[in-house]
Each structure stands twice: as C-alpha cells, then as structure tokens.
C-alpha cells in the first residue's frame, strides 16, 4: 500500500483511503488483535507477525526440543586478523560467509595455536559440536547448516551465528534444517526477523518458533535421503572442479609465450 519515488516509499490519497477502510476489519491486509496477543509478541507491531499466521495440525515449539542455543563470540575483525594463521591448525573460526548452500565450507580461517592457547578469552568462547544446527542471527538470506566432521578440530564461531543443540530423541537436526530451508520454514523465519535494513532474529523469538510435530520415523527417513543426495552432490562438485582444472590446463597451452609469438 504505497508507491515508490526513487527509493522512498510514499502514500497516495488512495493508499490512505484504503488504510482507513481497513480499520476495525479482518482482511488479508488487516487483523484485529487483542492486547494479550501483542504482549505475547513482546509488543512488536510488525504486521508480518500477525497476518497470515502459519500453524500445523500437530505442532511443537523449538524450545521444547532444544537442549541449548549458543551464540558465537563478538571478536573484532581486527583481532581475528591478528590471530589468523597462514597454515591449517586445529583451531578454526566460522564466519557467515563460510556457510553456503546449506553446508559449512572448509574456507573457515585457521587460528594460531600459540595465541589461542595463551589467551584466556578463548576459553570462554562457545565451540561448535557435531550434530548442532547453525543458523545466522543477522542478515539475509538466512544461512543454515548442520555441523558435521569436526572431531579433530576446535571450531569457534561468529556472534552472528546461533548454534542449536537439539534433543535428538525429539527432533532430527537434518529434518529441522530441511524444514527451515523450505518455503514454509523461510516464511516462519521471516516472520520473526526484526529490522528493515539488517534483519536479525532474537533467541527469544527463535525459541518460540512453531514446527510440525513430525514422527521421528519420517524425520530419520528424510535425513537418510538428504545424506544420500548430499554425498552425490559433493562427488559431482569434485568431478566438476577436476574437469575445470583439466580444461584450463589444456586450453591455456594455446596461449603460451611460444604459441602466441610473444616478442623477446
């Protein structure tokens, strides 16, 4: 209900009239809400929290299946650069950029072991554990992944990331990942995101996130299917990377100094 003038949103007379006509009515663009419900939403009056509410025939909220939600460390980039190692070490630091296409990439920086072990600050930082679900706290799009093979390494992570430890007898992390990446899951996350410029999600709102109460048999079935296809995708990506490298090697031979006749 607005129109754009360059980058500014402006209300026309017809927009204003339409808004006035919506007062006191339940429509697709308006809803009558009692004070108690507004209180439950922490007095946040963002329309997307009240319009088109999503519910499930059998549902559960995240806090009922979570053992813990950790937030990463707010270490400055300047300090992180000072701790960064040019060689791979057992200490890693996960930033948002290292979460791509639903996976944690091996691009996370390594940290100098001597500096980490001599700094008491790092002993207080949260560390990632295998099987946790990581989700971005800020920014768009929301990045989601399951922590997998890190047994021999110690991973710290950014303050812009939440690490969720689930009760695996109640909910499967891979099923939750898939659900949150789905159209319905993205809509639910969008509803609890606050901020027009840099959206962010609070732990309180995350805890109250509604989820389908799917039987564990179905959840585990989905995990097996995901792992099967993910392994195939990784295999194909490696093959593609190898093919690209081979093609470049062979094609670039045509542009050697001798082939192009470069003058001395």
CSV table of N, CA and C in Angstrom, one decimal, residues 73-213:
chain,number,residue,atom,x,y,z
A,73,UNK,N,31.0,-15.8,19.4
A,73,UNK,CA,31.8,-14.7,20.1
A,73,UNK,C,31.8,-13.4,19.2
A,74,UNK,N,31.8,-12.3,19.9
A,74,UNK,CA,31.8,-11.0,19.3
A,74,UNK,C,33.3,-10.5,19.2
A,75,UNK,N,34.1,-11.3,18.6
A,75,UNK,CA,35.5,-10.9,18.4
A,75,UNK,C,35.6,-10.0,17.2
A,76,UNK,N,36.4,-8.9,17.3
A,76,UNK,CA,36.5,-8.0,16.2
A,76,UNK,C,37.3,-8.5,15.0
A,77,UNK,N,37.0,-8.0,13.8
A,77,UNK,CA,37.7,-8.5,12.6
A,77,UNK,C,39.2,-8.2,12.8
A,78,UNK,N,39.6,-7.0,13.4
A,78,UNK,CA,41.0,-6.6,13.5
A,78,UNK,C,41.7,-7.7,14.4
A,79,UNK,N,41.1,-8.1,15.5
A,79,UNK,CA,41.7,-9.1,16.4
A,79,UNK,C,41.8,-10.4,15.7
A,80,UNK,N,40.7,-10.8,14.9
A,80,UNK,CA,40.7,-12.0,14.2
A,80,UNK,C,41.8,-12.1,13.2
A,81,UNK,N,42.1,-11.0,12.5
A,81,UNK,CA,43.1,-11.0,11.5
A,81,UNK,C,44.5,-11.2,12.2
A,82,UNK,N,44.6,-10.7,13.4
A,82,UNK,CA,45.9,-10.9,14.1
A,82,UNK,C,46.1,-12.3,14.6
A,83,UNK,N,45.0,-13.1,14.8
A,83,UNK,CA,45.1,-14.4,15.2
A,83,UNK,C,45.1,-15.4,14.1
A,84,UNK,N,44.8,-14.9,12.9
A,84,UNK,CA,44.7,-15.8,11.7
A,84,UNK,C,46.1,-16.4,11.4
A,85,UNK,N,46.0,-17.7,11.1
A,85,UNK,CA,47.2,-18.5,10.7
A,85,UNK,C,47.3,-18.7,9.2
A,86,UNK,N,48.4,-18.6,8.6
A,86,UNK,CA,48.6,-18.9,7.2
A,86,UNK,C,48.7,-20.4,6.9
A,87,UNK,N,48.7,-21.2,8.0
A,87,UNK,CA,48.7,-22.7,7.9
A,87,UNK,C,47.5,-23.2,8.6
A,88,UNK,N,47.1,-24.4,8.1
A,88,UNK,CA,45.9,-25.0,8.8
A,88,UNK,C,46.3,-25.5,10.2
A,89,UNK,N,45.4,-25.2,11.2
A,89,UNK,CA,45.7,-25.6,12.5
A,89,UNK,C,44.4,-26.3,13.1
A,90,UNK,N,44.5,-26.7,14.3
A,90,UNK,CA,43.3,-27.4,14.9
A,90,UNK,C,42.2,-26.4,15.4
A,91,UNK,N,42.6,-25.1,15.4
A,91,UNK,CA,41.6,-24.1,15.8
A,91,UNK,C,41.1,-23.4,14.6
A,92,UNK,N,39.7,-23.4,14.4
A,92,UNK,CA,39.1,-22.7,13.3
A,92,UNK,C,38.1,-21.7,13.8
A,93,UNK,N,37.7,-20.8,12.9
A,93,UNK,CA,36.7,-19.8,13.2
A,93,UNK,C,35.7,-19.7,12.1
A,94,UNK,N,34.5,-19.9,12.4
A,94,UNK,CA,33.4,-19.9,11.4
A,94,UNK,C,32.7,-18.6,11.3
A,95,UNK,N,32.7,-18.0,10.1
A,95,UNK,CA,32.0,-16.8,9.8
A,95,UNK,C,30.8,-17.1,8.9
A,96,UNK,N,29.9,-16.1,8.8
A,96,UNK,CA,28.7,-16.4,8.0
A,96,UNK,C,29.0,-16.8,6.6
A,97,UNK,N,30.1,-16.1,6.0
A,97,UNK,CA,30.5,-16.4,4.6
A,97,UNK,C,30.9,-17.8,4.4
A,98,UNK,N,31.2,-18.5,5.5
A,98,UNK,CA,31.6,-19.9,5.3
A,98,UNK,C,30.5,-20.9,5.3
A,99,UNK,N,29.2,-20.4,5.4
A,99,UNK,CA,28.0,-21.2,5.3
A,99,UNK,C,27.4,-20.9,4.0
A,100,UNK,N,27.5,-21.8,3.1
A,100,UNK,CA,27.0,-21.7,1.7
A,100,UNK,C,26.2,-22.9,1.3
A,101,UNK,N,25.0,-22.6,0.6
A,101,UNK,CA,24.2,-23.7,0.0
A,101,UNK,C,23.9,-24.8,1.1
A,102,UNK,N,23.7,-24.4,2.3
A,102,UNK,CA,23.3,-25.4,3.3
A,102,UNK,C,24.4,-26.2,3.9
A,103,UNK,N,25.7,-25.8,3.6
A,103,UNK,CA,26.8,-26.6,4.1
A,103,UNK,C,27.9,-25.6,4.7
A,104,UNK,N,28.7,-26.2,5.6
A,104,UNK,CA,29.8,-25.4,6.2
A,104,UNK,C,31.0,-25.8,5.3
A,105,UNK,N,31.6,-24.7,4.7
A,105,UNK,CA,32.7,-24.9,3.8
A,105,UNK,C,34.0,-25.0,4.6
A,106,UNK,N,35.0,-25.5,3.9
A,106,UNK,CA,36.3,-25.6,4.5
A,106,UNK,C,37.1,-24.3,4.3
A,107,UNK,N,36.4,-23.2,4.1
A,107,UNK,CA,37.0,-21.9,3.9
A,107,UNK,C,37.2,-21.2,5.3
A,108,UNK,N,36.7,-21.7,6.4
A,108,UNK,CA,36.8,-21.1,7.7
A,108,UNK,C,38.3,-20.9,8.0
A,109,UNK,N,38.6,-19.8,8.6
A,109,UNK,CA,40.1,-19.5,8.8
A,109,UNK,C,40.6,-20.3,9.9
A,110,UNK,N,41.9,-20.6,9.9
A,110,UNK,CA,42.6,-21.3,11.0
A,110,UNK,C,43.2,-20.2,11.9
A,111,UNK,N,43.3,-20.5,13.2
A,111,UNK,CA,43.9,-19.6,14.2
A,111,UNK,C,45.2,-20.1,14.7
A,112,UNK,N,46.1,-19.2,15.0
A,112,UNK,CA,47.4,-19.6,15.5
A,112,UNK,C,47.3,-20.2,16.9
A,113,UNK,N,47.8,-21.4,17.0
A,113,UNK,CA,47.6,-22.2,18.2
A,113,UNK,C,48.2,-21.6,19.4
A,114,UNK,N,49.4,-21.0,19.3
A,114,UNK,CA,50.0,-20.4,20.5
A,114,UNK,C,49.3,-19.2,21.0
A,115,UNK,N,48.7,-18.4,20.1
A,115,UNK,CA,47.9,-17.2,20.5
A,115,UNK,C,46.6,-17.6,21.2
A,116,UNK,N,45.9,-18.6,20.6
A,116,UNK,CA,44.7,-19.1,21.2
A,116,UNK,C,44.9,-19.7,22.6
A,117,UNK,N,45.9,-20.5,22.7
A,117,UNK,CA,46.1,-21.2,24.0
A,117,UNK,C,46.7,-20.3,25.1
A,118,UNK,N,47.2,-19.2,24.7
A,118,UNK,CA,47.7,-18.3,25.7
A,118,UNK,C,46.7,-17.2,26.1
A,119,UNK,N,45.6,-17.2,25.4
A,119,UNK,CA,44.6,-16.1,25.6
A,119,UNK,C,43.4,-16.7,26.4
A,120,UNK,N,43.1,-16.3,27.6
A,120,UNK,CA,42.0,-16.8,28.4
A,120,UNK,C,40.7,-16.5,27.8
A,121,UNK,N,40.6,-15.5,27.0
A,121,UNK,CA,39.3,-15.1,26.4
A,121,UNK,C,38.7,-16.2,25.5
A,122,UNK,N,39.6,-17.0,24.9
A,122,UNK,CA,39.1,-18.0,24.0
A,122,UNK,C,38.5,-19.2,24.8
A,123,UNK,N,38.9,-19.4,26.1
A,123,UNK,CA,38.4,-20.4,26.9
A,123,UNK,C,36.9,-20.2,27.2
A,124,UNK,N,36.5,-18.9,27.1
A,124,UNK,CA,35.1,-18.5,27.4
A,124,UNK,C,34.2,-18.6,26.2
A,125,UNK,N,34.8,-18.7,25.0
A,125,UNK,CA,34.0,-18.7,23.8
A,125,UNK,C,33.3,-20.0,23.6
A,126,UNK,N,32.1,-20.0,23.0
A,126,UNK,CA,31.3,-21.2,22.7
A,126,UNK,C,32.0,-21.9,21.5
A,127,UNK,N,31.9,-23.2,21.5
A,127,UNK,CA,32.6,-24.0,20.5
A,127,UNK,C,31.5,-24.9,19.8
A,128,UNK,N,31.7,-25.1,18.5
A,128,UNK,CA,30.7,-26.0,17.8
A,128,UNK,C,30.9,-27.4,18.2
A,129,UNK,N,29.8,-28.2,18.1
A,129,UNK,CA,29.8,-29.6,18.4
A,129,UNK,C,29.1,-30.3,17.2
A,130,UNK,N,29.6,-31.5,16.9
A,130,UNK,CA,29.0,-32.3,15.8
A,130,UNK,C,27.5,-32.5,16.1
A,131,UNK,N,26.7,-32.3,15.0
A,131,UNK,CA,25.2,-32.5,15.1
A,131,UNK,C,24.4,-31.3,15.5
A,132,UNK,N,25.1,-30.2,15.8
A,132,UNK,CA,24.4,-28.9,16.1
A,132,UNK,C,23.9,-28.4,14.8
A,133,UNK,N,22.8,-27.6,14.9
A,133,UNK,CA,22.3,-26.8,13.7
A,133,UNK,C,22.8,-25.4,13.9
A,134,UNK,N,23.5,-24.9,12.9
A,134,UNK,CA,23.9,-23.5,12.9
A,134,UNK,C,23.0,-22.6,12.0
A,135,UNK,N,22.6,-21.5,12.5
A,135,UNK,CA,21.7,-20.6,11.8
A,135,UNK,C,22.1,-19.1,12.0
A,136,UNK,N,22.1,-18.4,10.9
A,136,UNK,CA,22.5,-17.0,11.0
A,136,UNK,C,21.6,-16.1,11.9
A,137,UNK,N,22.2,-15.3,12.7
A,137,UNK,CA,21.4,-14.4,13.6
A,137,UNK,C,21.0,-13.2,12.9
A,138,UNK,N,21.8,-12.7,12.0
A,138,UNK,CA,21.6,-11.5,11.2
A,138,UNK,C,21.7,-11.7,9.7
A,139,UNK,N,21.2,-10.7,9.0
A,139,UNK,CA,21.4,-10.7,7.5
A,139,UNK,C,20.4,-11.5,6.8
A,140,UNK,N,20.4,-11.4,5.5
A,140,UNK,CA,19.5,-12.1,4.6
A,140,UNK,C,20.3,-12.5,3.3
A,141,UNK,N,20.2,-13.7,2.8
A,141,UNK,CA,19.3,-14.7,3.2
A,141,UNK,C,19.8,-15.4,4.5
A,142,UNK,N,18.9,-16.1,5.2
A,142,UNK,CA,19.2,-16.8,6.4
A,142,UNK,C,20.0,-18.0,6.1
A,143,UNK,N,21.2,-18.2,6.7
A,143,UNK,CA,22.1,-19.3,6.4
A,143,UNK,C,21.9,-20.4,7.4
A,144,UNK,N,21.8,-21.7,7.0
A,144,UNK,CA,21.5,-22.8,7.8
A,144,UNK,C,22.4,-24.0,7.4
A,145,UNK,N,22.9,-24.7,8.4
A,145,UNK,CA,23.7,-25.9,8.1
A,145,UNK,C,23.8,-26.8,9.4
A,146,UNK,N,24.1,-28.0,9.2
A,146,UNK,CA,24.4,-29.0,10.3
A,146,UNK,C,25.9,-29.2,10.4
A,147,UNK,N,26.4,-29.1,11.6
A,147,UNK,CA,27.8,-29.3,11.9
A,147,UNK,C,28.1,-30.8,11.7
A,148,UNK,N,29.1,-31.1,10.9
A,148,UNK,CA,29.4,-32.5,10.6
A,148,UNK,C,30.8,-32.9,11.1
A,149,UNK,N,31.8,-33.0,10.2
A,149,UNK,CA,33.1,-33.6,10.5
A,149,UNK,C,34.1,-32.6,11.1
A,150,UNK,N,34.0,-32.5,12.5
A,150,UNK,CA,35.0,-31.5,13.1
A,150,UNK,C,35.7,-32.2,14.3
A,151,UNK,N,35.7,-33.5,14.4
A,151,UNK,CA,36.1,-34.3,15.6
A,151,UNK,C,37.6,-33.9,16.0
A,152,UNK,N,38.5,-33.7,15.0
A,152,UNK,CA,39.9,-33.4,15.3
A,152,UNK,C,40.2,-31.9,15.4
A,153,UNK,N,39.1,-31.1,15.3
A,153,UNK,CA,39.4,-29.6,15.3
A,153,UNK,C,38.5,-29.0,16.4
A,154,UNK,N,38.9,-27.8,16.8
A,154,UNK,CA,38.1,-27.0,17.7
A,154,UNK,C,37.6,-25.7,16.9
A,155,UNK,N,36.3,-25.6,16.8
A,155,UNK,CA,35.7,-24.5,16.0
A,155,UNK,C,35.0,-23.5,16.9
A,156,UNK,N,35.5,-22.3,16.8
A,156,UNK,CA,34.8,-21.1,17.4
A,156,UNK,C,33.9,-20.5,16.3
A,157,UNK,N,33.0,-19.6,16.6
A,157,UNK,CA,32.1,-19.1,15.6
A,157,UNK,C,31.7,-17.7,15.9
A,158,UNK,N,31.3,-17.0,14.9
A,158,UNK,CA,30.9,-15.6,14.9
A,158,UNK,C,29.7,-15.3,15.8
A,159,UNK,N,29.6,-14.1,16.3
A,159,UNK,CA,28.5,-13.7,17.1
A,159,UNK,C,27.2,-13.5,16.3
A,160,UNK,N,27.4,-13.6,15.0
A,160,UNK,CA,26.2,-13.5,14.1
A,160,UNK,C,25.6,-14.9,13.8
A,161,UNK,N,26.0,-15.9,14.5
A,161,UNK,CA,25.6,-17.2,14.3
A,161,UNK,C,25.1,-17.8,15.6
A,162,UNK,N,24.0,-18.6,15.5
A,162,UNK,CA,23.5,-19.4,16.7
A,162,UNK,C,23.8,-20.8,16.4
A,163,UNK,N,24.2,-21.5,17.5
A,163,UNK,CA,24.4,-23.0,17.4
A,163,UNK,C,23.4,-23.7,18.2
A,164,UNK,N,22.5,-24.5,17.6
A,164,UNK,CA,21.4,-25.1,18.3
A,164,UNK,C,21.7,-26.5,18.6
A,165,UNK,N,21.6,-26.9,19.9
A,165,UNK,CA,21.8,-28.3,20.2
A,165,UNK,C,20.4,-28.9,20.5
A,166,UNK,N,20.0,-29.9,19.6
A,166,UNK,CA,18.6,-30.4,19.8
A,166,UNK,C,18.6,-31.7,20.6
A,167,UNK,N,17.5,-32.0,21.2
A,167,UNK,CA,17.3,-33.3,21.8
A,167,UNK,C,17.0,-34.2,20.7
A,168,UNK,N,17.9,-35.1,20.3
A,168,UNK,CA,17.8,-35.9,19.1
A,168,UNK,C,16.7,-37.0,19.2
A,169,UNK,N,16.3,-37.2,20.4
A,169,UNK,CA,15.2,-38.2,20.6
A,169,UNK,C,13.8,-37.5,20.2
A,170,UNK,N,13.8,-36.2,20.1
A,170,UNK,CA,12.6,-35.5,19.8
A,170,UNK,C,12.6,-34.9,18.4
A,171,UNK,N,13.8,-34.5,17.9
A,171,UNK,CA,13.8,-33.8,16.6
A,171,UNK,C,15.2,-34.1,16.0
A,172,UNK,N,15.2,-34.3,14.7
A,172,UNK,CA,16.4,-34.6,13.9
A,172,UNK,C,16.9,-33.3,13.3
A,173,UNK,N,18.2,-33.0,13.6
A,173,UNK,CA,18.8,-31.7,13.1
A,173,UNK,C,18.7,-31.6,11.5
A,174,UNK,N,18.8,-32.7,10.8
A,174,UNK,CA,18.8,-32.6,9.4
A,174,UNK,C,17.3,-32.3,8.9
A,175,UNK,N,16.4,-32.9,9.6
A,175,UNK,CA,15.0,-32.6,9.3
A,175,UNK,C,14.6,-31.2,9.6
A,176,UNK,N,15.1,-30.6,10.7
A,176,UNK,CA,14.9,-29.2,11.0
A,176,UNK,C,15.5,-28.3,10.0
A,177,UNK,N,16.8,-28.7,9.6
A,177,UNK,CA,17.5,-27.9,8.5
A,177,UNK,C,16.6,-27.8,7.3
A,178,UNK,N,16.2,-29.0,6.8
A,178,UNK,CA,15.4,-29.1,5.6
A,178,UNK,C,14.1,-28.3,5.7
A,179,UNK,N,13.4,-28.4,6.9
A,179,UNK,CA,12.2,-27.7,7.1
A,179,UNK,C,12.4,-26.2,7.0
A,180,UNK,N,13.4,-25.7,7.7
A,180,UNK,CA,13.7,-24.2,7.7
A,180,UNK,C,14.2,-23.7,6.4
A,181,UNK,N,14.7,-24.6,5.5
A,181,UNK,CA,15.1,-24.1,4.2
A,181,UNK,C,13.9,-24.2,3.2
A,182,UNK,N,12.8,-24.8,3.6
A,182,UNK,CA,11.6,-24.9,2.8
A,182,UNK,C,10.9,-23.6,2.7
A,183,UNK,N,9.9,-23.5,1.8
A,183,UNK,CA,9.2,-22.3,1.6
A,183,UNK,C,8.4,-21.9,2.9
A,184,UNK,N,7.8,-22.9,3.6
A,184,UNK,CA,7.1,-22.6,4.8
A,184,UNK,C,8.1,-22.2,5.9
A,185,UNK,N,9.2,-22.9,6.0
A,185,UNK,CA,10.2,-22.6,7.0
A,185,UNK,C,10.7,-21.2,6.9
A,186,UNK,N,11.0,-20.8,5.6
A,186,UNK,CA,11.5,-19.5,5.3
A,186,UNK,C,10.5,-18.4,5.7
A,187,UNK,N,9.3,-18.7,5.5
A,187,UNK,CA,8.2,-17.7,5.8
A,187,UNK,C,8.1,-17.5,7.3
A,188,UNK,N,8.3,-18.6,8.1
A,188,UNK,CA,8.2,-18.6,9.5
A,188,UNK,C,9.4,-17.8,10.1
A,189,UNK,N,10.6,-18.0,9.5
A,189,UNK,CA,11.8,-17.3,9.9
A,189,UNK,C,11.7,-15.8,9.6
A,190,UNK,N,11.1,-15.5,8.4
A,190,UNK,CA,10.9,-14.1,8.0
A,190,UNK,C,9.9,-13.4,9.0
A,191,UNK,N,9.0,-14.1,9.5
A,191,UNK,CA,8.0,-13.5,10.5
A,191,UNK,C,8.7,-13.1,11.8
A,192,UNK,N,9.7,-13.8,12.2
A,192,UNK,CA,10.4,-13.5,13.5
A,192,UNK,C,11.6,-12.6,13.3
A,193,UNK,N,11.9,-12.3,12.0
A,193,UNK,CA,13.1,-11.4,11.8
A,193,UNK,C,12.7,-10.0,12.0
A,194,UNK,N,13.5,-9.2,12.7
A,194,UNK,CA,13.2,-7.8,13.0
A,194,UNK,C,14.3,-6.9,12.4
A,195,UNK,N,13.8,-5.8,11.8
A,195,UNK,CA,14.8,-4.9,11.2
A,195,UNK,C,14.6,-4.8,9.7
A,196,UNK,N,14.5,-3.6,9.2
A,196,UNK,CA,14.2,-3.4,7.8
A,196,UNK,C,15.5,-3.3,7.0
A,197,UNK,N,16.6,-2.8,7.6
A,197,UNK,CA,17.9,-2.7,6.9
A,197,UNK,C,18.7,-4.0,7.1
A,198,UNK,N,19.0,-4.4,8.3
A,198,UNK,CA,19.7,-5.6,8.6
A,198,UNK,C,18.8,-6.4,9.5
A,199,UNK,N,18.0,-7.4,9.0
A,199,UNK,CA,17.1,-8.2,9.8
A,199,UNK,C,17.9,-9.1,10.8
A,200,UNK,N,17.4,-9.3,11.9
A,200,UNK,CA,18.0,-10.1,12.9
A,200,UNK,C,16.9,-10.9,13.7
A,201,UNK,N,17.4,-12.0,14.2
A,201,UNK,CA,16.5,-12.9,15.0
A,201,UNK,C,17.0,-13.0,16.4
A,202,UNK,N,16.1,-12.9,17.4
A,202,UNK,CA,16.5,-13.0,18.8
A,202,UNK,C,16.3,-14.4,19.2
A,203,UNK,N,17.1,-14.8,20.3
A,203,UNK,CA,16.9,-16.1,20.9
A,203,UNK,C,15.5,-16.4,21.4
A,204,UNK,N,14.9,-15.3,22.0
A,204,UNK,CA,13.6,-15.5,22.5
A,204,UNK,C,12.6,-15.9,21.4
A,205,UNK,N,12.7,-15.2,20.2
A,205,UNK,CA,11.7,-15.5,19.1
A,205,UNK,C,12.1,-16.8,18.5
A,206,UNK,N,13.3,-17.2,18.5
A,206,UNK,CA,13.8,-18.4,17.9
A,206,UNK,C,13.2,-19.6,18.8
A,207,UNK,N,13.2,-19.4,20.1
A,207,UNK,CA,12.7,-20.4,21.0
A,207,UNK,C,11.2,-20.7,20.8
A,208,UNK,N,10.5,-19.6,20.4
A,208,UNK,CA,9.0,-19.7,20.2
A,208,UNK,C,8.6,-20.2,18.8
A,209,UNK,N,9.6,-20.5,18.0
A,209,UNK,CA,9.3,-20.8,16.6
A,209,UNK,C,8.4,-22.1,16.5
A,210,UNK,N,7.3,-22.1,15.8
A,210,UNK,CA,6.4,-23.2,15.6
A,210,UNK,C,7.0,-24.2,14.6
A,211,UNK,N,6.9,-25.5,14.9
A,211,UNK,CA,7.4,-26.5,14.0
A,211,UNK,C,6.4,-27.6,13.9
A,212,UNK,N,6.4,-28.3,12.7
A,212,UNK,CA,5.5,-29.5,12.6
A,212,UNK,C,6.0,-30.6,13.5
A,213,UNK,N,5.1,-31.2,14.3
A,213,UNK,CA,5.4,-32.3,15.2
A,213,UNK,C,5.4,-33.6,14.4
